């Protein structure tokens, strides 16, 4: 008997709910709550149709910590799976602390109106979670999440020391739209327009936004794609936990078309977050832009192709140098067929379910606030193969 | 003693008012009217400062024909110079008919919500203007306007037959902005996104928007620029009035940057004229875009470089083939220094003043509705040299 409370009814929330519903011996009761009840109900309807599992839905504004505490007290879940916006990590951690319930998320806390991508605010909860005897698992999506587990697994089984890490995130899918963001355009555009950053010899090195790129040859027919160096949050914990690490970088593919559209929208001020006066009314350009762009959820049935996300690791094993590439390939069409969402949501929503499962099963359970690579990677790696995200490891 | 009524207080209205004010023996009284009195007053202030001439200003909504009639009755001008939006040509022609006052404009009538660029609505006033004993001069800007006069002058002095005409409009200025339109973005974007059209052997041939381009080497150090074939309204009358014409085309330069920005904004739907729902409110994307783009007037002090607009004519003189290029080069900085507007407004506003002057002096005066090339070009060509738009004619 276990109960999971899932917060957030976007694409990822839908995937996680579907995957939990498919494991009803582990997730006996499922509650899905978000600001918009109709979105929860639509997901519940789909889940019932696809899996036969009936779930509970509720309207909940998690920015209101007192309401959330009351709701958790009433529901008494074993774990809260936070798939809302990054702004809502801290209010939800507060509510978990007050009620003594375990917490899991897929993205680091972000202060509104700043693009920081830092864990410091959530690390500040370590002692409080330990004292309360509860656990927080941070970043249980794909990247962060599975990429951290790939590193931990490589360190456990394949390396004495890992010297360089390149996380490479490729979306080789095509939705046939001129321009669209795969998730909330506001978060997406913030992430991409920030300055680049990588870690080398104990220090962070900054670059201009998307200033560095490389062509990488992806496996299984995906082929060569241009990848851009970006900062990504899992680097912050991985550089602390990988033995002997000398350099860590994160890369993401973007098409020239995507970058041109983004640049133009930046140039004309349509990505701005300062309000402009329109006929006597204050309107934030980025929020208006969101209204004319396709709804991320509408891309599900349109997207074809695959994602390929993995870790390229170089280091030493038994005195010899070694290069290992660990990766998953996920098909947009297959994901949509299975759960009604494309691979971007699928690759985040499945690991969130696996994290929650390992916490409920106490296979991953420690008091305090933890990153993915701080646990035994083996049960997670097994679960990926079973639950729709099979991986491969290739020595290069 | 003469009185001119200028309608419209944009960049062109400002230039025409300045130029009329500099000729106070011809334009004894000047009245400037527009929907926004403060804009008229600001221009009056600048005109007084620069020329010492005091002008009259008034608030007038020319969409209201009865108000306009009353205003014209009160003012009794010799000519109405229409520098408002193209939607307002017909209401103003109606008001001129009712009051028996001559009319001049710089752009053909446009029905709202359609991009037609056709003269038929204004040609329908021919008989009425003739019966009333008054004159309408259509398109007395640069293109249409000076380009028509260049053709008439070439026909009068240089050709027995003109076989091909290419009007080439080059703005080699740079305002240092990522993207901005030189006049009302709504009209500008409409014009550019329409299908291309040229005239050959008595027929109109259509092209996709901006599908045809050529590199043209502009004189006096401007150099080679890419020019795009577009439809432009002066072609409609010129193909009727040039003897022996076999082909007529219009070309305009656009930078790759301008076209990329325009394409992206079209792609994402920001140039759309259908309202979208934004937080319960209907907002037209193109109108919101206008708010984030730089004000055309703000470009005046920023714009550097020159425009080069001219006619490339090929034909026969005394049995021999001949190629003639007639053009004007106008400096953005010099125009701004003289009248506080850059060359785009200057090249339209000066010919409007010249047209009004020739009408008042009765050098150009016939009952009915007329195009520029239907008058003797010589006094207009002389006036261009005197009043800031000197031209050259080069045999190639």
XYZ file of C-alpha atoms in Angstrom, chain B residues 17-355:
339
model
C 5.495 71.475 -43.712
C 9.151 72.470 -43.250
C 9.691 72.792 -47.010
C 6.487 74.834 -47.551
C 7.440 77.085 -44.641
C 10.761 77.788 -46.339
C 8.852 79.190 -49.354
C 6.618 81.758 -47.712
C 6.159 83.795 -50.893
C 4.425 80.769 -52.438
C 2.807 79.203 -49.367
C 1.597 82.317 -47.583
C -0.547 80.416 -45.090
C 0.095 76.886 -43.884
C -2.399 74.799 -41.892
C -1.291 71.434 -40.482
C -4.059 69.138 -39.225
C -4.095 65.569 -37.907
C -5.895 63.300 -35.477
C -3.299 64.187 -32.801
C -2.985 67.908 -32.176
C 0.160 67.511 -30.045
C 2.030 66.058 -33.038
C 1.008 69.049 -35.183
C 2.087 71.442 -32.440
C 5.462 69.723 -32.098
C 6.055 70.113 -35.842
C 4.875 73.760 -35.742
C 7.392 74.383 -32.964
C 10.248 72.869 -34.999
C 9.184 74.748 -38.130
C 9.115 78.054 -36.263
C 12.572 77.348 -34.825
C 14.106 76.342 -38.157
C 12.371 78.748 -40.584
C 10.887 81.529 -38.467
C 7.487 80.788 -40.084
C 4.379 80.549 -37.891
C 1.827 77.980 -39.037
C -1.724 77.078 -37.919
C -2.425 73.666 -36.371
C -5.680 71.826 -35.778
C -7.098 68.507 -34.638
C -9.016 66.799 -37.451
C -10.229 63.246 -37.962
C -10.452 62.936 -41.756
C -12.392 59.670 -41.523
C -15.271 61.980 -40.650
C -16.088 63.625 -44.014
C -18.610 66.115 -42.559
C -16.047 67.443 -40.051
C -13.472 67.724 -42.816
C -15.883 69.593 -45.080
C -16.674 72.038 -42.279
C -12.967 72.488 -41.568
C -12.106 73.104 -45.247
C -15.036 75.555 -45.562
C -13.647 77.460 -42.603
C -10.012 77.417 -43.794
C -10.587 77.814 -47.565
C -7.184 76.407 -48.643
C -6.046 76.436 -52.303
C -4.947 72.824 -52.093
C -5.276 69.914 -49.671
C -2.035 67.920 -49.358
C -2.934 64.460 -48.073
C -0.074 62.855 -46.135
C -2.293 60.717 -43.882
C -2.752 56.931 -44.215
C -3.769 55.416 -47.594
C -7.138 54.432 -46.071
C -8.006 58.117 -45.949
C -7.621 59.085 -49.623
C -11.299 58.641 -50.534
C -12.831 60.495 -47.556
C -10.467 63.395 -48.300
C -11.297 63.366 -52.032
C -14.987 63.458 -51.051
C -14.366 66.474 -48.843
C -12.428 68.233 -51.629
C -15.269 67.545 -54.075
C -17.840 68.955 -51.663
C -15.808 72.121 -51.109
C -14.287 72.572 -54.589
C -10.653 72.455 -53.432
C -7.715 70.851 -55.286
C -6.276 67.618 -53.904
C -2.804 65.988 -53.843
C -1.603 62.715 -52.283
C 1.493 60.475 -52.253
C 0.019 56.965 -52.073
C -2.962 55.194 -53.642
C -6.132 54.488 -51.679
C -6.125 51.188 -49.776
C -9.247 49.491 -48.453
C -8.619 48.500 -44.805
C -7.715 44.804 -44.299
C -6.723 44.271 -47.940
C -3.447 44.886 -49.746
C -4.503 45.929 -53.260
C -2.304 48.785 -54.449
C -4.731 49.689 -57.229
C -5.836 53.085 -58.569
C -9.345 52.075 -59.641
C -11.076 53.639 -56.643
C -9.439 57.008 -57.289
C -9.880 56.833 -61.063
C -13.601 56.576 -60.406
C -13.461 60.249 -59.286
C -12.265 61.552 -62.700
C -15.590 62.745 -64.040
C -16.657 64.208 -60.691
C -13.444 66.238 -60.345
C -13.724 67.436 -63.938
C -17.365 68.450 -63.468
C -16.501 70.295 -60.283
C -13.613 72.069 -62.064
C -10.978 70.874 -59.606
C -7.814 68.821 -59.857
C -6.449 65.757 -58.050
C -2.732 64.963 -58.408
C -2.091 61.332 -57.456
C 1.161 59.999 -56.057
C 3.335 63.097 -55.692
C 5.994 61.472 -53.486
C 9.218 59.876 -54.667
C 8.034 56.459 -55.768
C 5.342 56.980 -56.971
C 6.002 60.576 -57.920
C 9.533 61.523 -58.880
C 9.984 58.151 -60.595
C 6.973 58.979 -62.830
C 8.454 62.395 -63.586
C 11.845 60.819 -64.406
C 10.041 58.619 -66.969
C 8.123 61.523 -68.492
C 11.334 63.570 -68.710
C 13.242 60.685 -70.345
C 10.401 60.224 -72.810
C 10.296 63.942 -73.614
C 14.027 64.514 -74.050
C 15.811 61.198 -74.560
C 13.703 58.562 -76.254
C 11.430 58.029 -79.198
C 10.280 54.810 -77.557
C 10.989 53.424 -74.087
C 11.087 49.627 -74.287
C 11.953 48.576 -70.748
C 11.655 50.336 -67.423
C 13.199 49.216 -64.136
C 12.498 51.414 -61.143
C 15.104 50.625 -58.502
C 14.681 51.824 -54.923
C 17.742 51.427 -52.719
C 17.921 52.398 -49.080
C 21.605 52.031 -48.254
C 21.066 53.629 -44.861
C 21.756 51.946 -41.548
C 19.893 52.819 -38.347
C 21.904 50.403 -36.205
C 18.745 48.623 -34.984
C 18.267 44.874 -35.378
C 14.925 45.429 -37.073
C 12.784 48.459 -37.667
C 10.456 49.634 -40.376
C 10.976 53.084 -41.891
C 7.312 53.938 -41.750
C 4.150 52.497 -40.219
C 5.079 48.801 -39.711
C 1.558 47.689 -40.609
C 1.639 49.267 -44.094
C 5.295 48.374 -44.597
C 4.828 44.687 -43.780
C 1.660 44.472 -45.884
C 3.496 45.865 -48.882
C 6.434 43.492 -48.584
C 4.492 40.318 -47.904
C 2.192 40.724 -50.941
C 2.844 38.732 -54.134
C 5.256 40.268 -56.659
C 3.995 41.514 -60.047
C 5.522 43.039 -63.176
C 4.227 44.015 -66.601
C 5.408 42.397 -69.829
C 3.975 42.579 -73.355
C 0.693 43.986 -72.160
C 0.141 41.535 -69.311
C 0.772 41.393 -65.593
C 2.981 38.485 -64.469
C 2.802 37.365 -60.821
C 5.654 36.039 -58.668
C 5.832 34.710 -55.120
C 6.586 37.452 -52.561
C 10.216 38.602 -52.997
C 10.960 35.499 -55.061
C 12.997 37.301 -57.743
C 16.154 39.242 -56.989
C 19.122 40.779 -58.797
C 22.362 42.395 -57.704
C 22.574 45.991 -58.882
C 25.668 48.176 -58.754
C 24.562 51.564 -57.418
C 26.584 54.685 -58.293
C 28.715 57.064 -56.217
C 30.219 54.497 -53.886
C 26.975 52.874 -52.736
C 28.013 49.687 -54.538
C 26.312 46.384 -55.206
C 23.067 45.581 -53.378
C 20.522 42.815 -53.700
C 17.209 44.118 -55.085
C 13.898 42.245 -54.904
C 11.139 42.418 -57.460
C 7.935 43.802 -55.947
C 4.748 45.284 -57.251
C 4.639 49.039 -56.787
C 1.695 51.256 -57.604
C 3.326 53.646 -60.139
C 3.642 50.740 -62.596
C -0.135 50.794 -63.118
C -0.212 54.267 -64.647
C 3.243 54.237 -66.264
C 2.458 51.236 -68.466
C -0.428 53.292 -69.895
C 1.565 56.436 -70.570
C 5.009 55.341 -71.836
C 5.183 54.929 -75.617
C 6.252 51.507 -76.943
C 6.794 49.996 -73.488
C 7.427 46.222 -73.495
C 8.298 45.576 -69.850
C 8.072 47.456 -66.529
C 9.370 46.255 -63.187
C 9.983 47.657 -59.707
C 12.832 46.594 -57.420
C 13.665 47.376 -53.821
C 16.763 46.588 -51.781
C 16.425 44.698 -48.504
C 19.249 43.431 -46.340
C 19.357 39.736 -45.520
C 18.987 40.740 -41.882
C 15.778 42.642 -42.587
C 14.313 39.740 -44.564
C 15.289 37.153 -41.939
C 13.673 39.178 -39.185
C 10.543 39.676 -41.253
C 10.346 35.957 -42.120
C 10.704 34.858 -38.493
C 8.079 37.320 -37.329
C 5.743 36.018 -40.046
C 6.580 32.396 -39.146
C 5.722 32.755 -35.481
C 2.543 34.679 -36.250
C 3.644 38.100 -34.973
C 2.713 39.824 -38.248
C -0.819 38.391 -38.176
C -3.818 40.714 -38.295
C -6.267 38.213 -36.762
C -6.667 38.880 -33.001
C -5.415 36.269 -30.517
C -6.782 35.775 -27.039
C -4.418 37.060 -24.361
C -5.710 36.701 -20.802
C -9.289 37.132 -21.959
C -8.542 40.049 -24.282
C -8.401 40.217 -28.084
C -5.015 41.521 -29.268
C -3.823 41.791 -32.892
C -0.227 40.459 -32.985
C 0.945 42.986 -35.622
C -0.357 45.847 -33.500
C 1.452 44.505 -30.409
C 4.622 44.026 -32.482
C 4.406 47.703 -33.466
C 4.703 48.554 -29.745
C 7.954 46.637 -29.227
C 9.587 47.816 -32.483
C 11.375 51.172 -32.568
C 9.125 54.166 -33.404
C 9.900 55.061 -37.063
C 10.398 58.677 -35.978
C 13.038 57.593 -33.444
C 15.244 56.371 -36.305
C 15.794 59.901 -37.656
C 18.795 60.819 -35.530
C 20.205 57.257 -35.764
C 20.161 56.695 -39.513
C 23.353 57.047 -41.497
C 23.997 56.542 -45.182
C 22.057 57.358 -48.330
C 19.076 56.378 -50.423
C 19.409 55.986 -54.189
C 16.145 55.815 -56.133
C 16.030 55.925 -59.896
C 14.775 54.667 -63.231
C 16.762 52.497 -65.598
C 15.288 53.005 -69.059
C 16.129 51.227 -72.299
C 14.723 52.175 -75.685
C 15.284 53.823 -79.032
C 16.366 57.367 -79.954
C 16.873 58.340 -83.597
C 16.901 54.682 -84.591
C 19.636 53.741 -82.101
C 19.268 51.844 -78.849
C 19.929 53.785 -75.714
C 20.134 53.076 -71.974
C 19.577 55.892 -69.513
C 19.745 55.848 -65.717
C 18.077 58.804 -63.972
C 18.470 58.894 -60.188
C 18.628 60.876 -56.996
C 20.884 60.179 -54.038
C 19.696 61.534 -50.691
C 21.711 61.547 -47.458
C 19.905 60.506 -44.258
C 22.144 62.708 -42.111
C 21.816 65.769 -44.357
C 18.010 65.406 -44.422
C 17.903 65.048 -40.640
C 20.116 68.089 -40.212
C 17.902 70.180 -42.510
C 14.380 69.215 -41.350
C 14.748 66.702 -38.476
C 13.670 63.631 -40.500
C 15.715 61.029 -42.347
C 15.793 60.483 -46.116
C 12.785 58.132 -46.320
C 10.475 60.921 -45.159
C 12.484 63.606 -46.949
C 12.310 61.985 -50.391
C 8.511 61.744 -50.070
C 7.859 65.079 -48.364
C 9.823 67.300 -50.774
C 7.992 66.103 -53.956
C 4.668 66.616 -52.155
C 5.650 70.250 -51.585
C 6.793 70.610 -55.224
C 3.532 69.139 -56.536
